Coordinates of C-alpha atoms and ligand atoms in Angstrom, one line a residue:
M837 CA 30.6 7.2 10.9
R838 CA 33.9 5.2 10.5
D839 CA 33.0 3.6 7.2
K840 CA 33.6 6.6 5.0
Q841 CA 32.4 4.8 1.8
I842 CA 28.9 4.2 3.2
E843 CA 28.8 7.6 5.0
K844 CA 29.5 9.3 1.7
L845 CA 26.8 7.3 -0.1
I846 CA 24.3 8.1 2.6
K847 CA 25.1 11.8 2.3
E848 CA 24.8 11.7 -1.4
E849 CA 21.4 10.0 -1.2
E850 CA 20.2 12.5 1.4
K851 CA 21.3 15.3 -1.0
R852 CA 19.5 13.6 -3.9
Q853 CA 16.3 13.2 -1.9
K854 CA 16.4 16.9 -1.0
S855 CA 17.1 18.1 -4.6
V856 CA 14.2 16.4 -6.4
I857 CA 10.4 16.7 -6.7
N858 CA 9.3 13.3 -5.5
L859 CA 6.1 12.1 -7.0
I860 CA 6.6 8.3 -6.3
A861 CA 3.2 7.3 -5.0
S862 CA 4.6 4.8 -2.5
E863 CA 7.3 6.9 -0.9
N864 CA 7.3 9.4 1.9
Y865 CA 9.7 11.1 4.3
V866 CA 9.8 9.8 7.9
S867 CA 10.3 11.9 11.0
D868 CA 13.6 12.1 12.8
D869 CA 12.1 10.1 15.7
V870 CA 11.2 7.2 13.3
L871 CA 14.8 7.3 12.1
K872 CA 16.2 7.3 15.6
A873 CA 14.2 4.2 16.5
L874 CA 15.3 2.5 13.3
G875 CA 18.9 3.1 14.2
S876 CA 18.5 2.2 17.9
K877 CA 20.1 -0.6 19.9
L878 CA 16.8 -2.5 19.7
T879 CA 18.3 -4.1 16.6
N880 CA 20.7 -6.1 18.8
K881 CA 17.9 -8.1 20.4
Y882 CA 16.7 -11.5 19.3
A883 CA 13.0 -12.0 20.2
E884 CA 11.6 -15.0 18.3
G885 CA 8.0 -15.5 19.5
Y886 CA 5.5 -13.0 20.8
P887 CA 5.2 -10.8 23.9
G888 CA 5.2 -13.1 27.0
K889 CA 6.1 -16.2 24.9
R890 CA 9.6 -15.7 23.6
Y891 CA 12.2 -18.4 22.8
Y892 CA 15.0 -16.1 24.1
G893 CA 15.6 -14.5 27.5
G894 CA 15.9 -10.8 28.2
N895 CA 12.8 -9.6 26.4
E896 CA 10.9 -7.8 29.1
I897 CA 11.5 -4.4 27.5
I898 CA 11.1 -5.6 23.9
D899 CA 7.7 -7.1 24.9
K900 CA 6.6 -3.6 26.0
V901 CA 7.7 -2.2 22.7
E902 CA 5.8 -4.7 20.6
N903 CA 2.7 -4.5 22.8
L904 CA 2.7 -0.7 22.5
C905 CA 2.9 -1.0 18.7
I906 CA 0.0 -3.4 18.7
D907 CA -2.1 -1.2 21.0
R908 CA -1.4 1.8 18.8
A909 CA -2.3 0.0 15.6
L910 CA -5.7 -0.9 17.1
K911 CA -6.2 2.7 18.4
L912 CA -5.3 4.4 15.2
F913 CA -7.9 2.4 13.2
K914 CA -10.5 2.5 16.0
L915 CA -10.5 -1.2 16.6
K916 CA -11.4 -3.3 19.7
K917 CA -8.9 -5.8 21.0
E918 CA -11.8 -8.3 21.4
D919 CA -12.6 -8.1 17.7
W920 CA -9.2 -7.8 15.9
H921 CA -5.9 -9.5 16.3
V922 CA -2.8 -7.7 15.2
N923 CA 0.6 -9.0 14.1
V924 CA 3.3 -6.3 13.7
Q925 CA 6.3 -8.6 12.9
L926 CA 5.9 -8.6 9.1
L927 CA 9.0 -7.2 7.3
S928 CA 7.2 -5.7 4.3
G929 CA 4.0 -5.8 2.3
S930 CA 4.9 -8.7 0.0
P931 CA 5.9 -11.2 2.8
A932 CA 2.9 -10.0 4.8
N933 CA 0.4 -10.9 2.0
F934 CA 2.2 -14.2 1.6
A935 CA 1.9 -14.9 5.3
L936 CA -1.8 -14.1 5.3
Y937 CA -2.6 -16.4 2.3
S938 CA -0.4 -19.2 3.8
A939 CA -2.3 -19.0 7.1
L940 CA -5.8 -18.8 5.7
V941 CA -5.9 -20.4 2.2
P942 CA -4.9 -24.0 1.6
I943 CA -2.1 -24.4 -0.9
G944 CA -3.8 -24.9 -4.3
G945 CA -6.8 -22.9 -3.2
K946 CA -7.9 -19.9 -5.2
I947 CA -6.9 -16.2 -4.8
M948 CA -8.8 -13.5 -6.7
G949 CA -7.2 -10.2 -7.2
M950 CA -7.0 -7.3 -9.7
K951 CA -4.8 -7.7 -12.7
L952 CA -1.5 -5.9 -12.5
T953 CA -2.3 -3.8 -15.6
S954 CA -5.5 -2.7 -14.0
G955 CA -3.7 -1.6 -10.8
G956 CA -3.4 -4.8 -8.7
H957 CA -0.1 -5.8 -6.9
L958 CA 2.1 -8.7 -7.9
T959 CA 1.2 -10.4 -4.6
H960 CA -2.5 -10.4 -5.5
G961 CA -2.0 -13.6 -7.5
H962 CA 0.2 -12.5 -10.5
P963 CA 1.6 -15.5 -12.3
L964 CA 5.2 -14.4 -11.7
S965 CA 4.6 -14.0 -7.9
M966 CA 4.7 -17.1 -5.7
T967 CA 1.1 -16.1 -4.8
G968 CA 0.2 -17.0 -8.4
K969 CA 2.2 -20.2 -8.4
L970 CA 1.3 -21.9 -5.0
W971 CA -2.3 -20.9 -5.3
K972 CA -4.6 -20.9 -8.3
S973 CA -5.2 -17.3 -9.3
V974 CA -8.0 -15.5 -11.0
Q975 CA -7.7 -11.8 -11.9
F976 CA -10.3 -9.2 -12.6
E977 CA -9.9 -6.1 -14.8
L978 CA -11.3 -2.6 -14.8
D979 CA -14.2 -1.5 -17.0
P980 CA -12.4 -0.4 -20.2
K981 CA -14.7 2.6 -20.6
T982 CA -15.0 4.0 -17.1
E983 CA -11.6 2.7 -16.0
V984 CA -13.1 1.8 -12.6
I985 CA -14.2 -1.4 -11.0
D986 CA -17.2 -3.0 -12.6
Y987 CA -19.0 -4.5 -9.6
E988 CA -21.6 -6.4 -11.6
K989 CA -18.9 -8.2 -13.6
L990 CA -17.0 -8.9 -10.4
K991 CA -20.0 -10.6 -9.0
E992 CA -20.4 -12.8 -12.1
M993 CA -16.7 -13.8 -11.8
I994 CA -17.0 -14.6 -8.1
L995 CA -20.1 -16.8 -8.8
E996 CA -18.2 -18.7 -11.5
E997 CA -14.8 -19.0 -9.9
K998 CA -15.8 -19.4 -6.2
P999 CA -12.4 -18.0 -4.9
D1000 CA -11.2 -18.9 -1.4
I1001 CA -10.1 -15.3 -0.9
I1002 CA -10.7 -12.0 -2.7
V1003 CA -8.2 -9.1 -2.4
C1004 CA -9.6 -5.5 -2.4
G1005 CA -7.3 -2.6 -2.2
F1006 CA -4.7 -2.0 -4.9
T1007 CA -1.4 -0.5 -5.9
A1008 CA -2.3 1.8 -8.8
Y1009 CA -6.1 2.5 -8.4
P1010 CA -6.8 6.2 -7.7
R1011 CA -10.4 5.8 -6.8
I1012 CA -12.2 4.9 -3.6
V1013 CA -12.7 1.1 -3.2
D1014 CA -16.2 0.3 -2.2
F1015 CA -15.5 -2.2 0.6
K1016 CA -19.2 -2.4 1.6
K1017 CA -20.1 -3.4 -2.0
F1018 CA -17.4 -6.2 -1.9
R1019 CA -19.0 -7.5 1.3
E1020 CA -22.5 -7.4 -0.1
I1021 CA -21.4 -9.2 -3.3
I1022 CA -19.6 -11.9 -1.4
D1023 CA -22.6 -12.4 0.9
S1024 CA -25.1 -12.6 -2.0
C1025 CA -22.8 -15.0 -3.9
A1026 CA -22.6 -17.2 -0.8
I1027 CA -26.4 -17.5 -0.7
I1028 CA -26.4 -18.6 -4.4
N1029 CA -23.4 -20.9 -3.9
G1030 CA -25.0 -22.8 -1.1
G1031 CA -23.1 -21.1 1.7
V1032 CA -19.6 -21.2 0.2
K1033 CA -18.2 -17.8 1.2
S1034 CA -14.9 -16.3 0.0
L1035 CA -12.7 -14.5 2.5
L1036 CA -12.3 -10.8 1.9
H1037 CA -8.8 -9.3 2.4
A1038 CA -8.2 -5.6 2.2
D1039 CA -4.7 -4.5 1.2
I1040 CA -4.7 -0.9 2.3
S1041 CA -0.9 -0.4 1.8
H1042 CA -1.4 2.7 -0.3
F1043 CA -4.1 4.6 1.5
A1044 CA -3.7 3.5 5.2
G1045 CA -2.5 7.0 6.1
L1046 CA -5.6 8.5 4.3
I1047 CA -7.8 6.2 6.3
A1048 CA -6.1 7.2 9.5
G1049 CA -6.5 10.9 8.5
G1050 CA -10.2 10.4 7.9
V1051 CA -10.2 11.1 4.2
Y1052 CA -10.6 7.6 2.8
P1053 CA -13.2 5.0 4.0
S1054 CA -12.1 2.3 6.4
P1055 CA -12.6 -1.3 5.3
F1056 CA -12.5 -2.9 8.8
A1057 CA -16.3 -3.2 9.2
Y1058 CA -16.6 -5.3 6.0
V1059 CA -13.5 -7.6 5.7
D1060 CA -11.9 -10.6 7.3
S1061 CA -8.3 -9.4 7.2
V1062 CA -6.3 -6.3 6.5
M1063 CA -2.7 -5.7 5.5
T1064 CA -0.9 -2.5 5.3
T1065 CA 2.6 -1.5 4.6
T1066 CA 3.7 1.3 7.0
H1067 CA 6.0 3.2 4.7
K1068 CA 3.7 4.8 2.2
S1069 CA 0.9 7.3 3.1
L1070 CA 1.3 6.2 6.8
R1071 CA 4.8 7.8 6.8
G1072 CA 6.6 5.1 8.8
P1073 CA 9.5 2.8 8.3
R1074 CA 9.5 -0.1 5.8
Q1075 CA 7.4 -2.8 7.6
A1076 CA 3.9 -4.1 7.4
I1077 CA 1.0 -4.9 9.8
L1078 CA -1.6 -7.6 9.5
F1079 CA -5.0 -7.5 11.1
V1080 CA -7.3 -10.6 11.3
K1081 CA -10.8 -10.9 12.7
K1082 CA -10.9 -12.5 16.1
D1083 CA -13.6 -15.2 16.1
E1084 CA -14.3 -18.9 16.2
R1085 CA -12.4 -19.4 13.0
G1086 CA -9.2 -19.0 14.9
F1087 CA -7.4 -16.8 12.3
D1088 CA -5.4 -15.1 15.1
K1089 CA -3.7 -18.4 16.1
K1090 CA -3.3 -19.5 12.5
L1091 CA -1.6 -16.2 11.5
D1092 CA 0.7 -16.0 14.5
K1093 CA 1.8 -19.7 13.9
M1094 CA 2.4 -19.0 10.2
V1095 CA 4.6 -15.9 10.9
I1096 CA 6.7 -17.8 13.4
P1097 CA 7.6 -20.7 13.1
G1098 CA 6.0 -20.9 9.7
L1099 CA 7.9 -18.3 7.8
F1100 CA 10.2 -16.0 9.9
G1101 CA 12.6 -16.1 12.8
G1102 CA 13.4 -13.1 14.9
P1103 CA 11.3 -9.9 14.5
H1104 CA 13.0 -6.6 13.8
E1105 CA 12.2 -4.8 17.0
N1106 CA 13.9 -1.6 16.0
N1107 CA 11.4 -1.4 13.0
I1108 CA 8.5 -2.3 15.3
A1109 CA 9.5 0.6 17.6
A1110 CA 9.7 2.9 14.6
V1111 CA 6.2 1.7 13.4
A1112 CA 4.9 2.5 16.9
I1113 CA 6.2 6.0 16.6
A1114 CA 4.7 6.5 13.1
L1115 CA 1.3 5.2 14.4
Q1116 CA 1.4 7.7 17.3
E1117 CA 2.3 10.5 14.9
A1118 CA -0.6 9.5 12.7
M1119 CA -3.0 10.0 15.6
K1120 CA -2.1 13.7 15.9
P1121 CA -4.4 16.4 14.6
E1122 CA -1.6 17.6 12.3
F1123 CA -1.7 14.3 10.5
K1124 CA -5.4 14.8 9.7
K1125 CA -4.5 18.1 8.1
Y1126 CA -1.7 16.4 6.2
A1127 CA -3.9 13.6 4.8
K1128 CA -6.5 16.2 3.7
Q1129 CA -3.8 18.2 2.0
V1130 CA -2.4 15.1 0.3
V1131 CA -5.8 14.5 -1.4
K1132 CA -6.3 18.2 -2.2
N1133 CA -2.9 18.3 -3.9
A1134 CA -3.5 15.1 -5.9
K1135 CA -6.9 16.4 -7.2
V1136 CA -5.3 19.7 -8.3
L1137 CA -2.3 18.0 -9.9
A1138 CA -4.7 15.6 -11.9
K1139 CA -6.9 18.5 -12.9
E1140 CA -4.1 20.7 -14.1
L1141 CA -2.6 17.8 -16.2
Q1142 CA -6.0 17.2 -17.7
K1143 CA -6.2 20.9 -18.6
F1144 CA -3.0 20.4 -20.7
G1145 CA -4.8 17.6 -22.5
W1146 CA -3.3 14.5 -20.8
H1147 CA -5.5 11.5 -20.2
I1148 CA -5.8 10.8 -16.5
I1149 CA -7.1 7.3 -15.9
S1150 CA -10.7 7.3 -14.5
G1151 CA -10.9 11.0 -15.0
G1152 CA -9.3 12.0 -11.8
T1153 CA -8.5 10.8 -8.3
D1154 CA -10.0 10.3 -4.8
S1155 CA -6.7 9.7 -3.1
H1156 CA -3.0 10.5 -3.2
L1157 CA -2.5 8.6 -6.5
I1158 CA -2.8 9.6 -10.1
L1159 CA -2.4 7.3 -13.1
M1160 CA -1.5 9.2 -16.2
D1161 CA -1.7 7.9 -19.7
T1162 CA 1.4 9.4 -21.4
W1163 CA 1.2 7.2 -24.6
M1164 CA -2.3 8.4 -25.5
E1165 CA -2.7 5.8 -28.4
G1166 CA 0.6 6.8 -30.0
K1167 CA 0.0 10.6 -29.8
G1168 CA 2.3 10.9 -26.7
I1169 CA 5.3 9.1 -25.4
S1170 CA 5.8 5.8 -23.6
G1171 CA 5.8 5.6 -19.8
K1172 CA 9.5 4.7 -19.8
E1173 CA 10.4 7.7 -21.9
A1174 CA 8.2 9.9 -19.8
S1175 CA 9.7 8.8 -16.5
T1176 CA 13.3 9.2 -17.9
S1177 CA 12.8 12.7 -19.2
L1178 CA 11.1 13.8 -16.0
E1179 CA 13.9 12.3 -13.9
N1180 CA 16.4 14.2 -16.1
A1181 CA 14.6 17.4 -15.1
G1182 CA 14.5 16.4 -11.4
I1183 CA 10.9 15.1 -11.2
I1184 CA 10.9 11.4 -9.9
V1185 CA 7.9 9.2 -10.9
N1186 CA 7.5 5.6 -11.8
M1187 CA 6.4 4.2 -15.2
N1188 CA 3.2 2.2 -14.9
T1189 CA 0.9 0.1 -17.0
I1190 CA -2.6 1.5 -17.5
P1191 CA -5.9 -0.4 -17.8
G1192 CA -5.8 -2.6 -21.0
D1193 CA -2.1 -1.8 -21.6
T1194 CA -0.6 -3.8 -24.4
R1195 CA 2.9 -2.3 -24.3
G1196 CA 4.2 -4.5 -21.5
V1197 CA 5.5 -3.7 -18.0
M1198 CA 9.1 -2.7 -19.0
D1199 CA 7.9 0.1 -21.3
P1200 CA 4.2 0.7 -20.5
S1201 CA 1.8 3.4 -21.6
G1202 CA 1.8 5.5 -18.5
I1203 CA 3.2 6.8 -15.3
R1204 CA 2.0 6.8 -11.7
L1205 CA 2.1 9.9 -9.6
G1206 CA 1.5 10.5 -5.9
T1207 CA 1.5 13.5 -3.5
C1208 CA 2.4 11.9 -0.1
A1209 CA 6.1 12.8 -0.2
E1210 CA 5.8 16.3 -1.5
T1211 CA 2.9 17.1 0.9
T1212 CA 5.2 16.0 3.8
R1213 CA 7.6 18.7 2.5
G1214 CA 4.9 21.3 2.8
K1215 CA 3.7 21.6 -0.8
K1216 CA 0.3 23.0 -1.5
E1217 CA -2.1 23.5 -4.4
K1218 CA -0.1 26.3 -6.0
D1219 CA 3.0 24.1 -6.1
M1220 CA 0.9 21.4 -7.8
I1221 CA -0.1 23.9 -10.5
N1222 CA 3.6 24.6 -11.1
I1223 CA 4.6 21.0 -11.1
A1224 CA 1.9 20.2 -13.7
K1225 CA 3.2 23.1 -15.9
K1226 CA 6.7 21.8 -15.6
M1227 CA 5.7 18.2 -16.4
D1228 CA 3.7 19.2 -19.4
K1229 CA 6.6 21.2 -20.8
I1230 CA 9.0 18.4 -20.4
L1231 CA 6.7 15.7 -21.8
R1232 CA 5.7 17.8 -24.8
S1233 CA 9.2 18.6 -25.7
K1234 CA 9.9 14.9 -26.4
Ligands
LIG1701 C1 -1.0 -2.7 -2.6 C2 0.3 -3.2 -2.2 N1 0.5 -4.3 -1.6 C3 1.7 -4.8 -1.3 C4 2.9 -4.1 -1.6 C5 4.2 -4.7 -1.3 O1 4.9 -4.0 -0.4 P1 6.5 -4.2 -0.2 O2 7.1 -3.4 -1.4 O3 6.8 -3.6 1.1 O4 6.8 -5.6 -0.3 C6 2.8 -2.9 -2.3 C7 4.0 -2.2 -2.7 O5 4.1 -1.4 -3.6 C8 1.5 -2.4 -2.6 O6 1.3 -1.3 -3.3

């Protein structure tokens, strides 16, 4: 590289990544092939529009790349082209959710999502996100005792609020989301509400790789739309994919029109090629083994931390993700202090609010852990036991 300043920084970051234990639940390590596609000459090409309908010439090869990515997205999640429409041009999870709402919910309509402190994402209608400003927002919380979704309460809220769209699938929820139950509730509410039916949108950003690997339930049979980022458990580049049901409602056309010309210009075809590679990798038998190991590792890590007396939200995990209460009603330390001391000892996590948190997002009561990145690096159950020991020692010494 001729730019020595940037080259040096890249090398330093590579060294940092190698030297730490990475428990950031939303991070992973991509393959060399994914990196090659990201750094390829596909980045030179403008391709506004869609395969076969571009505003620029010279896209015959780019069209093949984008079509391949779409076909692989359908294949990975076992979907039929006749039933589902796929858009692979979304640059990341937040703009993807924004594009979806913009396409399907009239401005001023109502979005229902889980509150940030319960594990929802900013783009699920948080007041600081544009999704909570352009649309009305109503937010549900977890049951304070069980720390899981209270489906009965959810139903009452849907009946009262009549949201246009409900988001299921979260950012810090360790348990399985019952997509079928969401569907049943929406259908039963529609009967009572004289046919008014909320749309159901699944945000599977966190556990898409686990669905692909067969260790987490798929939402596709129950929802109207699905969004996933591709850089978390799916182990691809930073990008997102949107899926909408193909039927008489015309969501496919609405979505594509909202993405371009509604919100974006030229797609990043180097990213799209890298996503296509990650999707292909996720179809391999090794990926199934990987996904299984991710969940096994998370279960062991949660259990070991519990043995040391730490409060694990909801009592454990069904996924790659663990939410740990480090504050423990003043008996422990804050999430910020916990993440800083762990980082000083080479364990990288993120501070996180926990259900019912009153400490605020900048110094919350907990930390979020995930096992996707370390499992990619070959870590197994015995390593999780050691990590838990190390974590406990560090947190207790504070
Ligand atoms: C559930 C969920 N949705 C959306 C996003 C947003 O993705 P991005 O950071 O790529 O904008 C995230 C990221 O953490 C997420 O966890």
